[in-house]
Amino acid sequence: IFVKNSMKESQNKQMIVSLGEAALRGGQIGFLELVKIINSETAESAERILERTIESTKKANEEMRQQQMQMQQAAMQQQAQASQQKNQVQMDANRARVQAAQVAADGKVRAEEVEQQGKKDYKDHEYQRGLDNRMFEETVLGSQDPSLIELSK
């Protein structure tokens, strides 16, 4: 026959119930677990209930903390990607502006070249016309042919 010290057992159980109440206030166990501790037959079973509950709460809290960290990392990655995309769009827009400015500048240079070539061609034409007129006048004035003299008038 095994006899336990019921006074000591009762004190131990009461101590574990008190620890369970403190754990409840600290958010480490819930009401249902505290009720199980109170209803347990021995201090040892109450202790096992308290131990398992605190461990499972710790595990759940750790898992939640890891999930939160993963969510924060994912959010940071999304933010970094969004920022990178925004920067890429800005760079593309700047590149397009530079290309448009280059095309406009090239167009102005080409227009100036065409205008200058046109002026040169006009001056060359005037000069050639002047030479042709002098040659014609010299030919007409130097000739005694009446038909050429009539053309010069």
N, CA, C and O atoms as a GROMACS GRO file, in nm:
protein
  612
    1ILE      N    1   0.086  -0.117   0.000
    1ILE     CA    2   0.000   0.000   0.000
    1ILE      C    3   0.090   0.123   0.000
    1ILE      O    4   0.185   0.136   0.077
    2PHE      N    5   0.053   0.214  -0.093
    2PHE     CA    6   0.130   0.338  -0.105
    2PHE      C    7   0.043   0.452  -0.054
    2PHE      O    8  -0.070   0.470  -0.099
    3VAL      N    9   0.096   0.529   0.038
    3VAL     CA   10   0.019   0.638   0.097
    3VAL      C   11   0.091   0.768   0.066
    3VAL      O   12   0.212   0.781   0.088
    4LYS      N   13   0.016   0.862   0.016
    4LYS     CA   14   0.075   0.993  -0.015
    4LYS      C   15   0.038   1.090   0.095
    4LYS      O   16  -0.062   1.075   0.165
    5ASN      N   17   0.121   1.185   0.108
    5ASN     CA   18   0.095   1.292   0.204
    5ASN      C   19  -0.007   1.384   0.139
    5ASN      O   20   0.027   1.466   0.054
    6SER      N   21  -0.133   1.369   0.179
    6SER     CA   22  -0.240   1.444   0.115
    6SER      C   23  -0.227   1.594   0.138
    6SER      O   24  -0.268   1.673   0.053
    7MET      N   25  -0.172   1.636   0.248
    7MET     CA   26  -0.153   1.779   0.275
    7MET      C   27  -0.051   1.838   0.178
    7MET      O   28  -0.072   1.945   0.122
    8LYS      N   29   0.058   1.765   0.160
    8LYS     CA   30   0.163   1.810   0.068
    8LYS      C   31   0.109   1.810  -0.075
    8LYS      O   32   0.134   1.904  -0.150
    9GLU      N   33   0.037   1.707  -0.111
    9GLU     CA   34  -0.023   1.695  -0.245
    9GLU      C   35  -0.120   1.809  -0.269
    9GLU      O   36  -0.121   1.868  -0.377
   10SER      N   37  -0.200   1.840  -0.171
   10SER     CA   38  -0.297   1.948  -0.182
   10SER      C   39  -0.226   2.083  -0.199
   10SER      O   40  -0.267   2.166  -0.280
   11GLN      N   41  -0.121   2.103  -0.123
   11GLN     CA   42  -0.045   2.229  -0.134
   11GLN      C   43   0.020   2.240  -0.273
   11GLN      O   44   0.018   2.346  -0.336
   12ASN      N   45   0.076   2.130  -0.317
   12ASN     CA   46   0.139   2.131  -0.451
   12ASN      C   47   0.036   2.161  -0.561
   12ASN      O   48   0.062   2.239  -0.652
   13LYS      N   49  -0.080   2.098  -0.549
   13LYS     CA   50  -0.184   2.121  -0.649
   13LYS      C   51  -0.231   2.267  -0.644
   13LYS      O   52  -0.252   2.329  -0.748
   14GLN      N   53  -0.246   2.320  -0.524
   14GLN     CA   54  -0.288   2.460  -0.510
   14GLN      C   55  -0.183   2.554  -0.571
   14GLN      O   56  -0.217   2.653  -0.635
   15MET      N   57  -0.055   2.520  -0.551
   15MET     CA   58   0.053   2.600  -0.608
   15MET      C   59   0.047   2.596  -0.761
   15MET      O   60   0.065   2.699  -0.827
   16ILE      N   61   0.021   2.480  -0.816
   16ILE     CA   62   0.013   2.466  -0.963
   16ILE      C   63  -0.110   2.540  -1.015
   16ILE      O   64  -0.104   2.602  -1.121
   17VAL      N   65  -0.221   2.534  -0.942
   17VAL     CA   66  -0.341   2.610  -0.981
   17VAL      C   67  -0.308   2.760  -0.981
   17VAL      O   68  -0.348   2.832  -1.072
   18SER      N   69  -0.235   2.806  -0.880
   18SER     CA   70  -0.195   2.947  -0.874
   18SER      C   71  -0.106   2.983  -0.992
   18SER      O   72  -0.122   3.089  -1.054
   19LEU      N   73  -0.011   2.894  -1.024
   19LEU     CA   74   0.075   2.916  -1.142
   19LEU      C   75  -0.009   2.918  -1.270
   19LEU      O   76   0.018   2.996  -1.361
   20GLY      N   77  -0.110   2.830  -1.277
   20GLY     CA   78  -0.201   2.828  -1.391
   20GLY      C   79  -0.277   2.958  -1.405
   20GLY      O   80  -0.294   3.010  -1.515
   21GLU      N   81  -0.322   3.013  -1.291
   21GLU     CA   82  -0.392   3.143  -1.294
   21GLU      C   83  -0.299   3.253  -1.344
   21GLU      O   84  -0.340   3.340  -1.421
   22ALA      N   85  -0.173   3.250  -1.298
   22ALA     CA   86  -0.075   3.350  -1.345
   22ALA      C   87  -0.048   3.332  -1.494
   22ALA      O   88  -0.034   3.430  -1.568
   23ALA      N   89  -0.040   3.207  -1.538
   23ALA     CA   90  -0.018   3.179  -1.681
   23ALA      C   91  -0.137   3.227  -1.764
   23ALA      O   92  -0.120   3.275  -1.876
   24LEU      N   93  -0.258   3.214  -1.708
   24LEU     CA   94  -0.378   3.264  -1.776
   24LEU      C   95  -0.369   3.415  -1.793
   24LEU      O   96  -0.396   3.467  -1.901
   25ARG      N   97  -0.333   3.485  -1.686
   25ARG     CA   98  -0.320   3.632  -1.694
   25ARG      C   99  -0.209   3.672  -1.793
   25ARG      O  100  -0.220   3.775  -1.860
   26GLY      N  101  -0.104   3.591  -1.802
   26GLY     CA  102   0.007   3.620  -1.894
   26GLY      C  103  -0.019   3.575  -2.037
   26GLY      O  104   0.064   3.596  -2.125
   27GLY      N  105  -0.134   3.515  -2.060
   27GLY     CA  106  -0.168   3.473  -2.196
   27GLY      C  107  -0.101   3.345  -2.240
   27GLY      O  108  -0.101   3.312  -2.359
   28GLN      N  109  -0.043   3.272  -2.146
   28GLN     CA  110   0.026   3.149  -2.182
   28GLN      C  111  -0.067   3.028  -2.188
   28GLN      O  112  -0.035   2.929  -2.253
   29ILE      N  113  -0.182   3.036  -2.122
   29ILE     CA  114  -0.283   2.930  -2.130
   29ILE      C  115  -0.420   2.995  -2.141
   29ILE      O  116  -0.436   3.115  -2.118
   30GLY      N  117  -0.519   2.914  -2.178
   30GLY     CA  118  -0.655   2.963  -2.188
   30GLY      C  119  -0.739   2.917  -2.070
   30GLY      O  120  -0.691   2.841  -1.985
   31PHE      N  121  -0.866   2.961  -2.064
   31PHE     CA  122  -0.956   2.924  -1.955
   31PHE      C  123  -0.978   2.773  -1.949
   31PHE      O  124  -0.982   2.714  -1.841
   32LEU      N  125  -0.994   2.712  -2.064
   32LEU     CA  126  -1.020   2.568  -2.068
   32LEU      C  127  -0.906   2.490  -2.003
   32LEU      O  128  -0.930   2.395  -1.928
   33GLU      N  129  -0.785   2.529  -2.031
   33GLU     CA  130  -0.670   2.460  -1.971
   33GLU      C  131  -0.667   2.480  -1.819
   33GLU      O  132  -0.634   2.388  -1.745
   34LEU      N  133  -0.702   2.603  -1.774
   34LEU     CA  134  -0.704   2.629  -1.630
   34LEU      C  135  -0.810   2.542  -1.563
   34LEU      O  136  -0.788   2.489  -1.454
   35VAL      N  137  -0.924   2.526  -1.627
   35VAL     CA  138  -1.030   2.440  -1.573
   35VAL      C  139  -0.980   2.296  -1.564
   35VAL      O  140  -1.007   2.226  -1.466
   36LYS      N  141  -0.907   2.251  -1.666
   36LYS     CA  142  -0.852   2.115  -1.664
   36LYS      C  143  -0.753   2.099  -1.548
   36LYS      O  144  -0.750   1.994  -1.483
   37ILE      N  145  -0.673   2.201  -1.523
   37ILE     CA  146  -0.577   2.196  -1.412
   37ILE      C  147  -0.651   2.186  -1.279
   37ILE      O  148  -0.616   2.106  -1.193
   38ILE      N  149  -0.752   2.269  -1.263
   38ILE     CA  150  -0.831   2.268  -1.139
   38ILE      C  151  -0.900   2.133  -1.119
   38ILE      O  152  -0.905   2.083  -1.006
   39ASN      N  153  -0.952   2.075  -1.224
   39ASN     CA  154  -1.025   1.948  -1.216
   39ASN      C  155  -0.935   1.826  -1.211
   39ASN      O  156  -0.983   1.715  -1.189
   40SER      N  157  -0.806   1.844  -1.231
   40SER     CA  158  -0.718   1.727  -1.227
   40SER      C  159  -0.714   1.668  -1.088
   40SER      O  160  -0.733   1.738  -0.989
   41GLU      N  161  -0.689   1.539  -1.080
   41GLU     CA  162  -0.694   1.467  -0.953
   41GLU      C  163  -0.569   1.487  -0.869
   41GLU      O  164  -0.575   1.491  -0.746
   42THR      N  165  -0.455   1.499  -0.937
   42THR     CA  166  -0.330   1.508  -0.861
   42THR      C  167  -0.251   1.630  -0.903
   42THR      O  168  -0.276   1.689  -1.008
   43ALA      N  169  -0.156   1.666  -0.821
   43ALA     CA  170  -0.066   1.777  -0.852
   43ALA      C  171   0.018   1.741  -0.974
   43ALA      O  172   0.048   1.828  -1.057
   44GLU      N  173   0.055   1.615  -0.984
   44GLU     CA  174   0.138   1.570  -1.097
   44GLU      C  175   0.063   1.584  -1.230
   44GLU      O  176   0.121   1.632  -1.327
   45SER      N  177  -0.063   1.544  -1.234
   45SER     CA  178  -0.140   1.558  -1.358
   45SER      C  179  -0.167   1.705  -1.389
   45SER      O  180  -0.168   1.744  -1.506
   46ALA      N  181  -0.188   1.786  -1.288
   46ALA     CA  182  -0.207   1.930  -1.307
   46ALA      C  183  -0.080   1.991  -1.365
   46ALA      O  184  -0.085   2.077  -1.453
   47GLU      N  185   0.035   1.943  -1.314
   47GLU     CA  186   0.164   1.993  -1.363
   47GLU      C  187   0.184   1.957  -1.510
   47GLU      O  188   0.230   2.039  -1.588
   48ARG      N  189   0.150   1.833  -1.547
   48ARG     CA  190   0.164   1.790  -1.686
   48ARG      C  191   0.074   1.872  -1.778
   48ARG      O  192   0.115   1.912  -1.888
   49ILE      N  193  -0.048   1.898  -1.734
   49ILE     CA  194  -0.141   1.980  -1.814
   49ILE      C  195  -0.083   2.119  -1.834
   49ILE      O  196  -0.083   2.172  -1.945
   50LEU      N  197  -0.034   2.179  -1.727
   50LEU     CA  198   0.023   2.313  -1.734
   50LEU      C  199   0.145   2.315  -1.826
   50LEU      O  200   0.160   2.405  -1.909
   51GLU      N  201   0.231   2.214  -1.811
   51GLU     CA  202   0.352   2.205  -1.893
   51GLU      C  203   0.319   2.193  -2.042
   51GLU      O  204   0.372   2.269  -2.123
   52ARG      N  205   0.233   2.100  -2.076
   52ARG     CA  206   0.196   2.079  -2.216
   52ARG      C  207   0.131   2.204  -2.276
   52ARG      O  208   0.159   2.242  -2.390
   53THR      N  209   0.046   2.268  -2.198
   53THR     CA  210  -0.024   2.386  -2.247
   53THR      C  211   0.074   2.501  -2.272
   53THR      O  212   0.067   2.567  -2.376
   54ILE      N  213   0.164   2.523  -2.178
   54ILE     CA  214   0.262   2.631  -2.196
   54ILE      C  215   0.352   2.601  -2.316
   54ILE      O  216   0.384   2.691  -2.394
   55GLU      N  217   0.394   2.476  -2.333
   55GLU     CA  218   0.479   2.438  -2.447
   55GLU      C  219   0.405   2.458  -2.579
   55GLU      O  220   0.461   2.512  -2.675
   56SER      N  221   0.280   2.415  -2.583
   56SER     CA  222   0.205   2.431  -2.709
   56SER      C  223   0.180   2.579  -2.738
   56SER      O  224   0.180   2.620  -2.854
   57THR      N  225   0.160   2.659  -2.634
   57THR     CA  226   0.142   2.804  -2.654
   57THR      C  227   0.272   2.866  -2.705
   57THR      O  228   0.270   2.949  -2.795
   58LYS      N  229   0.386   2.824  -2.647
   58LYS     CA  230   0.516   2.874  -2.694
   58LYS      C  231   0.537   2.838  -2.840
   58LYS      O  232   0.580   2.920  -2.921
   59LYS      N  233   0.505   2.712  -2.873
   59LYS     CA  234   0.522   2.666  -3.010
   59LYS      C  235   0.433   2.746  -3.106
   59LYS      O  236   0.478   2.789  -3.212
   60ALA      N  237   0.309   2.766  -3.067
   60ALA     CA  238   0.215   2.843  -3.150
   60ALA      C  239   0.264   2.988  -3.166
   60ALA      O  240   0.257   3.044  -3.275
   61ASN      N  241   0.313   3.046  -3.056
   61ASN     CA  242   0.364   3.184  -3.063
   61ASN      C  243   0.486   3.192  -3.155
   61ASN      O  244   0.501   3.288  -3.230
   62GLU      N  245   0.573   3.093  -3.148
   62GLU     CA  246   0.692   3.091  -3.233
   62GLU      C  247   0.652   3.078  -3.380
   62GLU      O  248   0.707   3.146  -3.466
   63GLU      N  249   0.556   2.990  -3.407
   63GLU     CA  250   0.509   2.974  -3.545
   63GLU      C  251   0.447   3.104  -3.596
   63GLU      O  252   0.470   3.144  -3.710
   64MET      N  253   0.370   3.170  -3.510
   64MET     CA  254   0.307   3.296  -3.549
   64MET      C  255   0.415   3.402  -3.575
   64MET      O  256   0.405   3.479  -3.670
   65ARG      N  257   0.517   3.404  -3.489
   65ARG     CA  258   0.625   3.501  -3.505
   65ARG      C  259   0.698   3.476  -3.638
   65ARG      O  260   0.731   3.571  -3.710
   66GLN      N  261   0.722   3.350  -3.670
   66GLN     CA  262   0.788   3.317  -3.796
   66GLN      C  263   0.700   3.354  -3.915
   66GLN      O  264   0.751   3.404  -4.016
   67GLN      N  265   0.571   3.331  -3.905
   67GLN     CA  266   0.479   3.370  -4.012
   67GLN      C  267   0.480   3.520  -4.031
   67GLN      O  268   0.480   3.570  -4.144
   68GLN      N  269   0.480   3.594  -3.920
   68GLN     CA  270   0.485   3.740  -3.928
   68GLN      C  271   0.615   3.785  -3.994
   68GLN      O  272   0.614   3.876  -4.077
   69MET      N  273   0.724   3.722  -3.959
   69MET     CA  274   0.852   3.758  -4.020
   69MET      C  275   0.850   3.729  -4.170
   69MET      O  276   0.900   3.808  -4.250
   70GLN      N  277   0.793   3.614  -4.207
   70GLN     CA  278   0.784   3.580  -4.348
   70GLN      C  279   0.696   3.679  -4.422
   70GLN      O  280   0.726   3.719  -4.534
   71MET      N  281   0.586   3.719  -4.358
   71MET     CA  282   0.496   3.817  -4.421
   71MET      C  283   0.567   3.952  -4.435
   71MET      O  284   0.552   4.019  -4.537
   72GLN      N  285   0.643   3.991  -4.334
   72GLN     CA  286   0.717   4.117  -4.341
   72GLN      C  287   0.822   4.110  -4.451
   72GLN      O  288   0.840   4.206  -4.526
   73GLN      N  289   0.892   3.997  -4.460
   73GLN     CA  290   0.991   3.981  -4.566
   73GLN      C  291   0.926   3.986  -4.703
   73GLN      O  292   0.978   4.049  -4.796
   74ALA      N  293   0.812   3.920  -4.716
   74ALA     CA  294   0.740   3.921  -4.844
   74ALA      C  295   0.696   4.063  -4.878
   74ALA      O  296   0.706   4.107  -4.993
   75ALA      N  297   0.646   4.135  -4.777
   75ALA     CA  298   0.604   4.273  -4.801
   75ALA      C  299   0.723   4.360  -4.841
   75ALA      O  300   0.712   4.444  -4.930
   76MET      N  301   0.836   4.338  -4.776
   76MET     CA  302   0.955   4.416  -4.810
   76MET      C  303   1.002   4.383  -4.952
   76MET      O  304   1.045   4.471  -5.026
   77GLN      N  305   0.994   4.255  -4.989
   77GLN     CA  306   1.032   4.216  -5.124
   77GLN      C  307   0.938   4.277  -5.227
   77GLN      O  308   0.983   4.324  -5.332
   78GLN      N  309   0.809   4.278  -5.197
   78GLN     CA  310   0.713   4.339  -5.288
   78GLN      C  311   0.740   4.488  -5.302
   78GLN      O  312   0.733   4.544  -5.412
   79GLN      N  313   0.769   4.551  -5.189
   79GLN     CA  314   0.799   4.694  -5.192
   79GLN      C  315   0.926   4.720  -5.273
   79GLN      O  316   0.931   4.816  -5.350
   80ALA      N  317   1.026   4.636  -5.255
   80ALA     CA  318   1.151   4.652  -5.330
   80ALA      C  319   1.126   4.632  -5.480
   80ALA      O  320   1.180   4.706  -5.563
   81GLN      N  321   1.044   4.532  -5.514
   81GLN     CA  322   1.012   4.508  -5.654
   81GLN      C  323   0.935   4.625  -5.713
   81GLN      O  324   0.961   4.668  -5.825
   82ALA      N  325   0.839   4.676  -5.636
   82ALA     CA  326   0.761   4.791  -5.684
   82ALA      C  327   0.852   4.911  -5.705
   82ALA      O  328   0.840   4.984  -5.803
   83SER      N  329   0.943   4.932  -5.612
   83SER     CA  330   1.037   5.043  -5.624
   83SER      C  331   1.127   5.024  -5.745
   83SER      O  332   1.155   5.118  -5.819
   84GLN      N  333   1.173   4.900  -5.765
   84GLN     CA  334   1.259   4.871  -5.879
   84GLN      C  335   1.182   4.893  -6.010
   84GLN      O  336   1.236   4.948  -6.106
   85GLN      N  337   1.057   4.849  -6.013
   85GLN     CA  338   0.977   4.870  -6.134
   85GLN      C  339   0.954   5.018  -6.160
   85GLN      O  340   0.960   5.063  -6.274
   86LYS      N  341   0.928   5.093  -6.052
   86LYS     CA  342   0.908   5.237  -6.066
   86LYS      C  343   1.035   5.302  -6.120
   86LYS      O  344   1.029   5.388  -6.208
   87ASN      N  345   1.149   5.261  -6.066
   87ASN     CA  346   1.277   5.316  -6.115
   87ASN      C  347   1.300   5.280  -6.261
   87ASN      O  348   1.349   5.362  -6.338
   88GLN      N  349   1.265   5.157  -6.299
   88GLN     CA  350   1.283   5.114  -6.437
   88GLN      C  351   1.194   5.196  -6.530
   88GLN      O  352   1.236   5.237  -6.638
   89VAL      N  353   1.070   5.218  -6.488
   89VAL     CA  354   0.978   5.299  -6.568
   89VAL      C  355   1.033   5.441  -6.585
   89VAL      O  356   1.029   5.498  -6.694
   90GLN      N  357   1.086   5.496  -6.475
   90GLN     CA  358   1.143   5.631  -6.480
   90GLN      C  359   1.265   5.635  -6.573
   90GLN      O  360   1.282   5.729  -6.650
   91MET      N  361   1.349   5.531  -6.564
   91MET     CA  362   1.467   5.526  -6.651
   91MET      C  363   1.425   5.513  -6.798
   91MET      O  364   1.484   5.577  -6.886
   92ASP      N  365   1.324   5.432  -6.824
   92ASP     CA  366   1.274   5.416  -6.961
   92ASP      C  367   1.218   5.548  -7.013
   92ASP      O  368   1.241   5.586  -7.128
   93ALA      N  369   1.144   5.617  -6.927
   93ALA     CA  370   1.087   5.747  -6.967
   93ALA      C  371   1.199   5.847  -6.996
   93ALA      O  372   1.193   5.920  -7.094
   94ASN      N  373   1.301   5.848  -6.911
   94ASN     CA  374   1.414   5.940  -6.933
   94ASN      C  375   1.486   5.905  -7.063
   94ASN      O  376   1.525   5.993  -7.140
   95ARG      N  377   1.505   5.775  -7.086
   95ARG     CA  378   1.571   5.730  -7.208
   95ARG      C  379   1.490   5.774  -7.331
   95ARG      O  380   1.546   5.817  -7.431
   96ALA      N  381   1.358   5.762  -7.322
   96ALA     CA  382   1.271   5.804  -7.433
   96ALA      C  383   1.282   5.954  -7.457
   96ALA      O  384   1.284   6.000  -7.571
   97ARG      N  385   1.288   6.031  -7.347
   97ARG     CA  386   1.302   6.177  -7.362
   97ARG      C  387   1.435   6.212  -7.429
   97ARG      O  388   1.441   6.300  -7.515
   98VAL      N  389   1.540   6.143  -7.387
   98VAL     CA  390   1.672   6.168  -7.446
   98VAL      C  391   1.671   6.134  -7.594
   98VAL      O  392   1.724   6.209  -7.677
   99GLN      N  393   1.610   6.020  -7.628
   99GLN     CA  394   1.602   5.981  -7.769
   99GLN      C  395   1.519   6.081  -7.849
   99GLN      O  396   1.555   6.115  -7.962
  100ALA      N  397   1.410   6.128  -7.792
  100ALA     CA  398   1.327   6.226  -7.861
  100ALA      C  399   1.404   6.355  -7.882
  100ALA      O  400   1.396   6.416  -7.989
  101ALA      N  401   1.478   6.397  -7.781
  101ALA     CA  402   1.559   6.519  -7.794
  101ALA      C  403   1.667   6.499  -7.899
  101ALA      O  404   1.697   6.591  -7.975
  102GLN      N  405   1.727   6.381  -7.906
  102GLN     CA  406   1.830   6.351  -8.005
  102GLN      C  407   1.772   6.355  -8.146
  102GLN      O  408   1.832   6.409  -8.238
  103VAL      N  409   1.652   6.295  -8.161
  103VAL     CA  410   1.586   6.295  -8.292
  103VAL      C  411   1.554   6.440  -8.334
  103VAL      O  412   1.575   6.477  -8.449
  104ALA      N  413   1.505   6.519  -8.239
  104ALA     CA  414   1.473   6.659  -8.270
  104ALA      C  415   1.600   6.735  -8.308
  104ALA      O  416   1.600   6.813  -8.403
  105ALA      N  417   1.708   6.713  -8.234
  105ALA     CA  418   1.834   6.782  -8.265
  105ALA      C  419   1.886   6.737  -8.400
  105ALA      O  420   1.933   6.820  -8.479
  106ASP      N  421   1.880   6.607  -8.428
  106ASP     CA  422   1.924   6.557  -8.558
  106ASP      C  423   1.840   6.618  -8.671
  106ASP      O  424   1.892   6.653  -8.777
  107GLY      N  425   1.709   6.630  -8.645
  107GLY     CA  426   1.620   6.690  -8.745
  107GLY      C  427   1.656   6.836  -8.771
  107GLY      O  428   1.654   6.881  -8.886
  108LYS      N  429   1.688   6.909  -8.665
  108LYS     CA  430   1.726   7.049  -8.683
  108LYS      C  431   1.857   7.061  -8.760
  108LYS      O  432   1.871   7.146  -8.848
  109VAL      N  433   1.953   6.974  -8.727
  109VAL     CA  434   2.081   6.975  -8.798
  109VAL      C  435   2.058   6.944  -8.945
  109VAL      O  436   2.113   7.011  -9.032
  110ARG      N  437   1.977   6.843  -8.974
  110ARG     CA  438   1.950   6.806  -9.113
  110ARG      C  439   1.876   6.917  -9.186
  110ARG      O  440   1.905   6.946  -9.302
  111ALA      N  441   1.781   6.981  -9.117
  111ALA     CA  442   1.709   7.092  -9.180
  111ALA      C  443   1.804   7.206  -9.212
  111ALA      O  444   1.794   7.268  -9.318
  112GLU      N  445   1.897   7.235  -9.122
  112GLU     CA  446   1.995   7.341  -9.146
  112GLU      C  447   2.087   7.303  -9.263
  112GLU      O  448   2.121   7.388  -9.345
  113GLU      N  449   2.126   7.177  -9.270
  113GLU     CA  450   2.209   7.130  -9.382
  113GLU      C  451   2.136   7.146  -9.514
  113GLU      O  452   2.193   7.193  -9.612
  114VAL      N  453   2.007   7.106  -9.516
  114VAL     CA  454   1.928   7.119  -9.638
  114VAL      C  455   1.913   7.265  -9.677
  114VAL      O  456   1.926   7.301  -9.794
  115GLU      N  457   1.886   7.350  -9.578
  115GLU     CA  458   1.872   7.494  -9.607
  115GLU      C  459   2.002   7.552  -9.662
  115GLU      O  460   2.001   7.628  -9.759
  116GLN      N  461   2.113   7.516  -9.599
  116GLN     CA  462   2.243   7.568  -9.646
  116GLN      C  463   2.274   7.516  -9.787
  116GLN      O  464   2.324   7.590  -9.872
  117GLN      N  465   2.243   7.388  -9.811
  117GLN     CA  466   2.266   7.331  -9.945
  117GLN      C  467   2.177   7.401 -10.047
  117GLN      O  468   2.219   7.428 -10.159
  118GLY      N  469   2.052   7.430 -10.006
  118GLY     CA  470   1.961   7.501 -10.096
  118GLY      C  471   2.014   7.641 -10.130
  118GLY      O  472   2.009   7.684 -10.245
  119LYS      N  473   2.064   7.710 -10.030
  119LYS     CA  474   2.121   7.844 -10.054
  119LYS      C  475   2.243   7.834 -10.144
  119LYS      O  476   2.260   7.917 -10.234
  120LYS      N  477   2.326   7.735 -10.122
  120LYS     CA  478   2.447   7.717 -10.204
  120LYS      C  479   2.407   7.686 -10.347
  120LYS      O  480   2.461   7.742 -10.442
  121ASP      N  481   2.309   7.594 -10.363
  121ASP     CA  482   2.263   7.559 -10.497
  121ASP      C  483   2.206   7.682 -10.568
  121ASP      O  484   2.229   7.700 -10.688
  122TYR      N  485   2.131   7.765 -10.495
  122TYR     CA  486   2.074   7.886 -10.553
  122TYR      C  487   2.184   7.982 -10.598
  122TYR      O  488   2.179   8.038 -10.707
  123LYS      N  489   2.283   8.001 -10.510
  123LYS     CA  490   2.394   8.090 -10.546
  123LYS      C  491   2.472   8.035 -10.664
  123LYS      O  492   2.512   8.110 -10.753
  124ASP      N  493   2.494   7.902 -10.665
  124ASP     CA  494   2.564   7.840 -10.778
  124ASP      C  495   2.483   7.860 -10.907
  124ASP      O  496   2.539   7.888 -11.013
  125HIS      N  497   2.352   7.845 -10.896
  125HIS     CA  498   2.265   7.864 -11.013
  125HIS      C  499   2.271   8.009 -11.061
  125HIS      O  500   2.282   8.035 -11.181
  126GLU      N  501   2.263   8.104 -10.968
  126GLU     CA  502   2.272   8.245 -11.006
  126GLU      C  503   2.405   8.276 -11.073
  126GLU      O  504   2.411   8.347 -11.173
  127TYR      N  505   2.512   8.220 -11.017
  127TYR     CA  506   2.644   8.243 -11.072
  127TYR      C  507   2.652   8.185 -11.214
  127TYR      O  508   2.701   8.250 -11.306
  128GLN      N  509   2.602   8.060 -11.230
  128GLN     CA  510   2.604   7.996 -11.361
  128GLN      C  511   2.518   8.074 -11.460
  128GLN      O  512   2.554   8.088 -11.577
  129ARG      N  513   2.405   8.124 -11.414
  129ARG     CA  514   2.315   8.203 -11.501
  129ARG      C  515   2.384   8.330 -11.546
  129ARG      O  516   2.376   8.372 -11.661
  130GLY      N  517   2.454   8.390 -11.449
  130GLY     CA  518   2.529   8.511 -11.485
  130GLY      C  519   2.636   8.482 -11.590
  130GLY      O  520   2.656   8.560 -11.684
  131LEU      N  521   2.706   8.370 -11.573
  131LEU     CA  522   2.808   8.332 -11.671
  131LEU      C  523   2.744   8.305 -11.807
  131LEU      O  524   2.795   8.345 -11.911
  132ASP      N  525   2.630   8.234 -11.802
  132ASP     CA  526   2.560   8.203 -11.927
  132ASP      C  527   2.515   8.332 -11.996
  132ASP      O  528   2.526   8.344 -12.118
  133ASN      N  529   2.465   8.427 -11.918
  133ASN     CA  530   2.421   8.556 -11.977
  133ASN      C  531   2.540   8.629 -12.040
  133ASN      O  532   2.528   8.683 -12.150
  134ARG      N  533   2.653   8.630 -11.971
  134ARG     CA  534   2.772   8.698 -12.028
  134ARG      C  535   2.817   8.630 -12.156
  134ARG      O  536   2.851   8.696 -12.254
  135MET      N  537   2.818   8.498 -12.153
  135MET     CA  538   2.859   8.425 -12.273
  135MET      C  539   2.764   8.454 -12.388
  135MET      O  540   2.806   8.474 -12.502
  136PHE      N  541   2.637   8.456 -12.357
  136PHE     CA  542   2.538   8.484 -12.459
  136PHE      C  543   2.558   8.625 -12.515
  136PHE      O  544   2.558   8.646 -12.637
  137GLU      N  545   2.576   8.720 -12.424
  137GLU     CA  546   2.596   8.860 -12.471
  137GLU      C  547   2.722   8.873 -12.552
  137GLU      O  548   2.722   8.943 -12.654
  138GLU      N  549   2.829   8.809 -12.511
  138GLU     CA  550   2.954   8.816 -12.586
  138GLU      C  551   2.937   8.752 -12.722
  138GLU      O  552   2.990   8.799 -12.822
  139THR      N  553   2.862   8.640 -12.724
  139THR     CA  554   2.840   8.570 -12.850
  139THR      C  555   2.753   8.655 -12.940
  139THR      O  556   2.782   8.666 -13.060
  140VAL      N  557   2.648   8.714 -12.887
  140VAL     CA  558   2.554   8.793 -12.967
  140VAL      C  559   2.622   8.922 -13.013
  140VAL      O  560   2.613   8.958 -13.130
  141LEU      N  561   2.689   8.990 -12.922
  141LEU     CA  562   2.753   9.116 -12.957
  141LEU      C  563   2.871   9.095 -13.050
  141LEU      O  564   2.901   9.181 -13.132
  142GLY      N  565   2.935   8.984 -13.038
  142GLY     CA  566   3.049   8.955 -13.124
  142GLY      C  567   3.006   8.903 -13.260
  142GLY      O  568   3.089   8.894 -13.350
  143SER      N  569   2.883   8.869 -13.277
  143SER     CA  570   2.835   8.810 -13.401
  143SER      C  571   2.758   8.916 -13.479
  143SER      O  572   2.698   9.006 -13.421
  144GLN      N  573   2.761   8.902 -13.607
  144GLN     CA  574   2.689   8.995 -13.694
  144GLN      C  575   2.561   8.933 -13.747
  144GLN      O  576   2.496   8.989 -13.836
  145ASP      N  577   2.524   8.820 -13.694
  145ASP     CA  578   2.405   8.749 -13.739
  145ASP      C  579   2.282   8.822 -13.687
  145ASP      O  580   2.267   8.834 -13.566
  146PRO      N  581   2.193   8.874 -13.776
  146PRO     CA  582   2.077   8.950 -13.732
  146PRO      C  583   1.979   8.868 -13.647
  146PRO      O  584   1.911   8.927 -13.562
  147SER      N  585   1.968   8.738 -13.666
  147SER     CA  586   1.875   8.659 -13.588
  147SER      C  587   1.920   8.650 -13.442
  147SER      O  588   1.836   8.650 -13.351
  148LEU      N  589   2.051   8.644 -13.418
  148LEU     CA  590   2.102   8.640 -13.281
  148LEU      C  591   2.084   8.774 -13.213
  148LEU      O  592   2.056   8.780 -13.093
  149ILE      N  593   2.100   8.881 -13.288
  149ILE     CA  594   2.084   9.015 -13.231
  149ILE      C  595   1.939   9.034 -13.190
  149ILE      O  596   1.911   9.093 -13.086
  150GLU      N  597   1.846   8.985 -13.271
  150GLU     CA  598   1.705   8.994 -13.240
  150GLU      C  599   1.673   8.916 -13.112
  150GLU      O  600   1.591   8.963 -13.032
  151LEU      N  601   1.734   8.799 -13.088
  151LEU     CA  602   1.710   8.717 -12.971
  151LEU      C  603   1.759   8.788 -12.844
  151LEU      O  604   1.700   8.773 -12.737
  152SER      N  605   1.863   8.864 -12.856
  152SER     CA  606   1.918   8.930 -12.739
  152SER      C  607   1.830   9.042 -12.689
  152SER      O  608   1.842   9.084 -12.574
  153LYS      N  609   1.741   9.091 -12.774
  153LYS     CA  610   1.655   9.201 -12.734
  153LYS      C  611   1.538   9.151 -12.662
  153LYS      O  612   1.453   9.229 -12.620
   0.00000   0.00000   0.00000
